[in-house]
Short mmCIF file of C-alpha atoms in Angstrom, two decimals:
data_model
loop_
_atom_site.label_atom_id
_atom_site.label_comp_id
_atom_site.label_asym_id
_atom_site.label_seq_id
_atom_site.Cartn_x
_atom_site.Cartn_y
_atom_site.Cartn_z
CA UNK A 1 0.00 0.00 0.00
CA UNK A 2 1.26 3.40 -0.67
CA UNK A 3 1.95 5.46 1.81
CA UNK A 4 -0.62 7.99 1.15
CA UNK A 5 -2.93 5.48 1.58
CA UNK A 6 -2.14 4.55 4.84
CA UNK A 7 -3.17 7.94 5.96
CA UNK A 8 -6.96 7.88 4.26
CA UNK A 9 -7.21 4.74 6.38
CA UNK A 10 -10.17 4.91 9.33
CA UNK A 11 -9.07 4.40 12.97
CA UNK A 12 -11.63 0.99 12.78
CA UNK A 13 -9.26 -0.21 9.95
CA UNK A 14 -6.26 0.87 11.92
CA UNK A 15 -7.00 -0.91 14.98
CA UNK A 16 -7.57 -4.24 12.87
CA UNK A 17 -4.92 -3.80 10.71
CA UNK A 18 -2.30 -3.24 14.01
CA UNK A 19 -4.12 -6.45 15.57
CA UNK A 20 -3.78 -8.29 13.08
CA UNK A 21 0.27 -7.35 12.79
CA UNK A 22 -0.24 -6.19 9.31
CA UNK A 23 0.49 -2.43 9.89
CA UNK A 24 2.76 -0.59 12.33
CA UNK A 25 1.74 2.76 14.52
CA UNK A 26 4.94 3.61 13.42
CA UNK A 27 4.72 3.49 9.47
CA UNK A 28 1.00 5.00 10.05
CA UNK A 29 2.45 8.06 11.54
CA UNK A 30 4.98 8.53 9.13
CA UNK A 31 2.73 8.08 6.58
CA UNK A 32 0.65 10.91 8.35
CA UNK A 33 3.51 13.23 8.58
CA UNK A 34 4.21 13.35 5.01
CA UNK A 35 0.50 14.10 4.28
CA UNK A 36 0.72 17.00 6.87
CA UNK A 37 4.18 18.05 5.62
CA UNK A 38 3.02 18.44 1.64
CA UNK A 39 -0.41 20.72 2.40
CA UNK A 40 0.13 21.96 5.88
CA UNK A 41 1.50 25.13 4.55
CA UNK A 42 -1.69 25.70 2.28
CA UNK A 43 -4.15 24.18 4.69
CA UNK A 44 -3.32 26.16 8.40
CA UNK A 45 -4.93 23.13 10.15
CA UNK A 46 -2.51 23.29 13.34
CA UNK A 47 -1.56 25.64 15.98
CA UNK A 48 0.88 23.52 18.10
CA UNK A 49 2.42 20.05 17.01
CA UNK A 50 5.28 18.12 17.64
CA UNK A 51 6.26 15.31 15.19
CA UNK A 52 8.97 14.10 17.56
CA UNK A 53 7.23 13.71 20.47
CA UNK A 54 4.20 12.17 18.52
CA UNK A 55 6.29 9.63 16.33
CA UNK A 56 8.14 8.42 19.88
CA UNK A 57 4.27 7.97 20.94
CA UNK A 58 3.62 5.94 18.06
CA UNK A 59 6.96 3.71 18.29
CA UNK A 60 5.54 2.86 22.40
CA UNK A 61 2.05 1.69 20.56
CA UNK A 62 3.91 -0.40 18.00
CA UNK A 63 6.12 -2.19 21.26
CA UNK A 64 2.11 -2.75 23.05
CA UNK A 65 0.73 -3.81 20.29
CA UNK A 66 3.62 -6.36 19.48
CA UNK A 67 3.63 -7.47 23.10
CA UNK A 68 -0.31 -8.22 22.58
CA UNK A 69 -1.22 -5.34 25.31
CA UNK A 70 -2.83 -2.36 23.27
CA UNK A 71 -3.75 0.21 26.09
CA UNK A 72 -7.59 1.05 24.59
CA UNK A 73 -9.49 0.55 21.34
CA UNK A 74 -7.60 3.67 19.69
CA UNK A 75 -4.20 2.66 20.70
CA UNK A 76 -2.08 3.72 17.83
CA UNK A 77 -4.49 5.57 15.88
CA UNK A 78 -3.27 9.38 14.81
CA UNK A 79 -6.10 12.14 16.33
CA UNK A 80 -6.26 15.80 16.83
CA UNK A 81 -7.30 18.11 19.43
CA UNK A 82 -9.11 21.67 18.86
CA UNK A 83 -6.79 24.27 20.59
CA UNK A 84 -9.25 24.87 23.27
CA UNK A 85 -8.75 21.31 24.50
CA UNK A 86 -6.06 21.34 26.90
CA UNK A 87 -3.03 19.28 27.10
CA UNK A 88 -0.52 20.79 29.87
CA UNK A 89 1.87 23.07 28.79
CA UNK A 90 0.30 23.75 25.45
CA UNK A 91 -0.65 27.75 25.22
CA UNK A 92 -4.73 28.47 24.50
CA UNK A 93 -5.07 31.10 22.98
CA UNK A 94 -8.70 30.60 21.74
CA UNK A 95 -7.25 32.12 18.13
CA UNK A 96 -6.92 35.50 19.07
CA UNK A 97 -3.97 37.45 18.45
CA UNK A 98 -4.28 40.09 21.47
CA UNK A 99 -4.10 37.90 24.37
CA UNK A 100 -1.50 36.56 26.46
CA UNK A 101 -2.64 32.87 26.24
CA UNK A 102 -3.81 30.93 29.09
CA UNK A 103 -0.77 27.95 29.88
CA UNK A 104 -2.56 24.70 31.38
CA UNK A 105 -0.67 22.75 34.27
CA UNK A 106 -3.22 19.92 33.43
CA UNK A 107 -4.91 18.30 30.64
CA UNK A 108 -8.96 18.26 29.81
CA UNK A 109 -10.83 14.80 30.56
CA UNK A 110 -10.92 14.43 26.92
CA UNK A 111 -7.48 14.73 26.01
CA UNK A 112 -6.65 12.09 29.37
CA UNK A 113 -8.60 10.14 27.69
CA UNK A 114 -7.24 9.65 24.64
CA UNK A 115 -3.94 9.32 26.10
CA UNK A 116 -4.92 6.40 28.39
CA UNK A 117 -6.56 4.96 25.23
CA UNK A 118 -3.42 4.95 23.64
CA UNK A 119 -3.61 7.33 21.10
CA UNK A 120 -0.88 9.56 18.94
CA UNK A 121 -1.41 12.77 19.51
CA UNK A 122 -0.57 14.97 16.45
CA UNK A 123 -0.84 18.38 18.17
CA UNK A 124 -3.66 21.06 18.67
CA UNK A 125 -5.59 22.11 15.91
CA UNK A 126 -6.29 26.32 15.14
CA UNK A 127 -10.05 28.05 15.56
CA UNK A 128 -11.10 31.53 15.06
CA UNK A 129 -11.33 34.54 17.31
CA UNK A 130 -12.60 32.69 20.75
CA UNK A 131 -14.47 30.25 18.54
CA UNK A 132 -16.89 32.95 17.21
CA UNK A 133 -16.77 33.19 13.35
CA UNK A 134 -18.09 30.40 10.75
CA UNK A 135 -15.21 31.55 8.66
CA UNK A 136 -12.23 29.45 9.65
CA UNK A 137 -10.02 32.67 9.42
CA UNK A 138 -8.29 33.86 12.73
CA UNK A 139 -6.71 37.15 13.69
CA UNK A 140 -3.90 34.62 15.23
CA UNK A 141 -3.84 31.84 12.81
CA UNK A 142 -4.74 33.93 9.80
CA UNK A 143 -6.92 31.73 7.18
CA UNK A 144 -7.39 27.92 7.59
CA UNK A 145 -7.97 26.63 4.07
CA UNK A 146 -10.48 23.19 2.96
CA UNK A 147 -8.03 20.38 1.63
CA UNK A 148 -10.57 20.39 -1.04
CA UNK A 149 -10.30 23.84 -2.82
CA UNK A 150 -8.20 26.00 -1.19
CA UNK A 151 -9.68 28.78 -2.46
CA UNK A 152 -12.43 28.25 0.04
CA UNK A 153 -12.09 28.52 4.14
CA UNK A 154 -13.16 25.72 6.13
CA UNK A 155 -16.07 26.50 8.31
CA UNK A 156 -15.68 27.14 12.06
CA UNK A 157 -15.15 27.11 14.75
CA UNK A 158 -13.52 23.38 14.48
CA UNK A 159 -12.03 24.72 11.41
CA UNK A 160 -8.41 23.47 11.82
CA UNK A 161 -10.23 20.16 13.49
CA UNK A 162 -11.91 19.92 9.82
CA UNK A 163 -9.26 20.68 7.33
CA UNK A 164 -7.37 18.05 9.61
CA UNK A 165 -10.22 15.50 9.01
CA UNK A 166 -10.45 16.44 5.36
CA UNK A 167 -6.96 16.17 4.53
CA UNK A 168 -5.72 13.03 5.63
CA UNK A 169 -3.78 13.87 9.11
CA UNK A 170 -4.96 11.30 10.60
CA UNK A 171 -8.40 9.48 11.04
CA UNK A 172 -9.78 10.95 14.57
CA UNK A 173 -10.56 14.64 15.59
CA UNK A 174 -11.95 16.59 18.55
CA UNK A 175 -13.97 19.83 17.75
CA UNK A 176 -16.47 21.61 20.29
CA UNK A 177 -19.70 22.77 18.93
CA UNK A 178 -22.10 25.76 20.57
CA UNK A 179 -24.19 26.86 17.69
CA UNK A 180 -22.53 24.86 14.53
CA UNK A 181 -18.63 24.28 15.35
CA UNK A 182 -18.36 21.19 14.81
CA UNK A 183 -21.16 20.62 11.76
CA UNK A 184 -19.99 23.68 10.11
CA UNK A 185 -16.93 22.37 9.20
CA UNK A 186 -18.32 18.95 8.77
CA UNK A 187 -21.11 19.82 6.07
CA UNK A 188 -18.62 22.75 4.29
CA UNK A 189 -16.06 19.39 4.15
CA UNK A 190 -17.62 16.28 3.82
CA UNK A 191 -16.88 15.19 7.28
CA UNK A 192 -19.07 12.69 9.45
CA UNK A 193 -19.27 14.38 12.66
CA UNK A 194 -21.63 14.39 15.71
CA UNK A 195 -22.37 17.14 18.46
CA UNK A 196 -23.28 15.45 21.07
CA UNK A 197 -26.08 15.86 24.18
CA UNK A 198 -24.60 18.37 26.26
CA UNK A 199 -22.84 17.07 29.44
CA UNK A 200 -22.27 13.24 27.36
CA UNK A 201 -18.59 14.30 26.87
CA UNK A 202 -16.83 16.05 30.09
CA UNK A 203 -14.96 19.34 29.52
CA UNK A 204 -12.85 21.52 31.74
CA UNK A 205 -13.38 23.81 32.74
CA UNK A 206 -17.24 23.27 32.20
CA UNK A 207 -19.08 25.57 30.06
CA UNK A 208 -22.77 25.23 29.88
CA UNK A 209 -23.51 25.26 26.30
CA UNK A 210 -20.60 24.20 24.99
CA UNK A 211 -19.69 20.26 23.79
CA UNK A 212 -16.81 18.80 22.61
CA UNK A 213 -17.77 15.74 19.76
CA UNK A 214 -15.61 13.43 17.16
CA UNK A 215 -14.55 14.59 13.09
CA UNK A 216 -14.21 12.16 11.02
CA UNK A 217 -14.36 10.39 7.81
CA UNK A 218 -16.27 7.52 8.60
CA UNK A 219 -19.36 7.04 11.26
CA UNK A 220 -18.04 4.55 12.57
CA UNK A 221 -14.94 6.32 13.69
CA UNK A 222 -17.19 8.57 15.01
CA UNK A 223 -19.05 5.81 17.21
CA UNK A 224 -15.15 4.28 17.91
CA UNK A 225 -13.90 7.88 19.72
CA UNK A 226 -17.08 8.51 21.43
CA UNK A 227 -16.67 5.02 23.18
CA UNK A 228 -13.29 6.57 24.54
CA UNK A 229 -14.16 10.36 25.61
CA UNK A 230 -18.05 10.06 26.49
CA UNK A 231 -16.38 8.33 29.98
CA UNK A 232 -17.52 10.56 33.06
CA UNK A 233 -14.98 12.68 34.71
CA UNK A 234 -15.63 14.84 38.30
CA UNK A 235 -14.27 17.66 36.62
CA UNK A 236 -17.26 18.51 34.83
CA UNK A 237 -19.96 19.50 37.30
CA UNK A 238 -22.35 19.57 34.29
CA UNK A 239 -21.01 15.98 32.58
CA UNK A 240 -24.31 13.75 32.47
CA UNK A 241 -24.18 10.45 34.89
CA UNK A 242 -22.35 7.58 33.70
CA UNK A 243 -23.71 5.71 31.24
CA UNK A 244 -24.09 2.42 29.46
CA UNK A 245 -24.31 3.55 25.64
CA UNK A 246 -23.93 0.78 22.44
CA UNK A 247 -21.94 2.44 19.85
CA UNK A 248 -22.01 -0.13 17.55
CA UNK A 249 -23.58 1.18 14.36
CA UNK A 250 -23.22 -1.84 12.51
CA UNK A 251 -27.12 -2.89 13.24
CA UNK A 252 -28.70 0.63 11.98
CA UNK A 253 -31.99 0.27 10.35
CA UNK A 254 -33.04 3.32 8.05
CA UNK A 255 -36.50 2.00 8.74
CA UNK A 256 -36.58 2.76 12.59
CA UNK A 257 -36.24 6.19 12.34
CA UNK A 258 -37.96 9.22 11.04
CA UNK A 259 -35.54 12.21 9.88
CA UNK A 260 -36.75 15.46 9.84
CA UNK A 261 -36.02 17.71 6.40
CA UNK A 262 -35.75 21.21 6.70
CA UNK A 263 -34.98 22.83 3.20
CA UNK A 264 -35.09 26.66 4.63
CA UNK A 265 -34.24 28.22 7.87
CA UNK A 266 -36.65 31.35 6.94
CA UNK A 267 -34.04 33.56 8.03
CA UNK A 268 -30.42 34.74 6.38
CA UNK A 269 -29.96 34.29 2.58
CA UNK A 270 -32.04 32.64 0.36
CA UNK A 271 -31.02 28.74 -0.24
CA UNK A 272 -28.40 28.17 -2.86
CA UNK A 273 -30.31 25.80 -5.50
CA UNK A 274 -27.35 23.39 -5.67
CA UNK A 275 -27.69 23.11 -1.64
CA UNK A 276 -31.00 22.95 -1.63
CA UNK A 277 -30.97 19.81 -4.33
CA UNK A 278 -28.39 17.85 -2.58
CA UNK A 279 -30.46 17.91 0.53
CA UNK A 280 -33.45 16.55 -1.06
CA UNK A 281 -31.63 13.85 -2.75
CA UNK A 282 -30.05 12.59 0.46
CA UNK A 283 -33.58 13.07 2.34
CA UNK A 284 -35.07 10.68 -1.01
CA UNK A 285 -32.17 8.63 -0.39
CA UNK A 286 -33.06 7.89 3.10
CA UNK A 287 -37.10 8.02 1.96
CA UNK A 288 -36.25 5.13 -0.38
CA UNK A 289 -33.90 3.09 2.27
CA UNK A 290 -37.22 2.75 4.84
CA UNK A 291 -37.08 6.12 6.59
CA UNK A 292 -39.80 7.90 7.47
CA UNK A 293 -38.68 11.88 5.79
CA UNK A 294 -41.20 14.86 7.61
CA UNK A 295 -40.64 17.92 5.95
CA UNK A 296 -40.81 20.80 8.07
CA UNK A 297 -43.52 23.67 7.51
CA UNK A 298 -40.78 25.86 6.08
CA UNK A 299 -39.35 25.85 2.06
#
């Protein structure tokens, strides 16, 4: 396999592939690192990385995962972390040039974690201006650019998270989402992604509101990280109570659920055409698979 095909692989393949001692953590990571090293000056995805640090991370996976002891069900497998994520030591500076960033001694419950799961971590991904603009563009970071046309921003406020997800650095990536930050980025790119309940994924410090959920390119990725950072954590007075949750998506049934279709907001500009069209073809898509598609009194 070429090596810019191991980084398109999903984490689930990942995981099976470093079972099954056909791929190394190691070889994965490198492959990841020339991926990030050919658009990473176009793209803008990251605010803090360290390739050293993360390949010596992948080289301890490779020894577990020889020695038949893989420390969690992402062991190995490349992710990213939005900037307002901590990890110790790494400045947040929420993407805003006029501050004096804030230093954490300590990392979030998400990024613990990932870290006790076993995961490489490839550094901290950039957002806009305290995570307010849809834009992707940053009076810190400057403009964070879609692996897909980089004429075109990203969406926001997960926008490095996104261009991340989109452009092969690595399978696994941690926005946060208030009113679109994490599905911005994920419609604008392609991405599977998922905001979850709020509370279902503990953050520190906790801010009602505010979640933290998986990018991806796959669902089931998607289901694969929430299994390791929807784990409570007394940090977060708001986090939900503990819970036993299947994320197995393997058994989903378009005919047990009923999607709602909205085709206009009734507020902003009018609906592209194009957008518009897609939408409806998915929503037939899902009409036709057993779904049960209510349009919404609007469009």
């Amino acid at each position: 396999m070429v090596d810019d095909g191991l980084a398109w692989l999903s984490a689930t393949e990942l995981v099976r592939a470093y079972a099954g001692g056909d791929l190394s953590p190691v070889e994965v990571h490198r492959a990841v690192q020339r991926r990030i090293a050919e658009l990473e000056p176009t793209v803008n995805a990251f605010w803090q990385r360290d390739a050293v640090e993360s390949e010596r991370a992948a080289q301890q996976s490779e020894a577990r995962w020889r020695a038949g002891e893989p420390l969690g069900p992402i062991d190995g497998v490349p992710i990213t972390l939005k900037e307002n994520v901590a990890r110790a030591g790494v400045p947040m500076p929420a993407g805003n040039a006029g501050v004096t960033p804030v230093v954490p001694d300590r990392n979030a419950p998400i990024t613990d974690r990932v870290l006790e799961s076993g995961a490489v971590v490839l550094g901290s991904t950039v957002m806009p201006d305290w995570g307010m603009l849809s834009s992707g563009v940053s009076s810190l970071h400057g403009i964070t650019r879609s692996p897909l046309d980089p004429r075109l921003t990203t969406g926001g406020s997960s926008s490095g998270a996104g261009a991340a997800a989109a452009g092969g650095f690595g399978p696994l990536h941690v926005g946060t989402d208030i009113g679109g930050s994490i599905r911005l980025p994920g419609t604008w790119l392609g991405l599977a992604t998922l905001k979850p309940s709020d509370g279902r994924v503990p953050i520190d410090v906790p801010y009602l509101g505010r979640v933290a959920g998986p990018m991806a390119r796959t669902v089931d990725d998607l289901a694969l990280l929430m299994s390791v950072i929807a784990q409570p954590d007394p940090r977060d007075w708001a986090s939900l109570p503990p819970a036993e949750i299947d994320w197995d998506t393997s058994g989903f049934e378009p005919r047990s659920v009923r999607v709602g279709l909205l085709l206009d907001a009734g507020c902003g500009m009018p609906v592209d055409p194009e957008v518009r069209a897609v939408v409806e073809r998915a929503a037939g898509a899902l009409g036709d698979a057993g779904a049960e598609v209510v349009p919404s009194n609007r469009g």
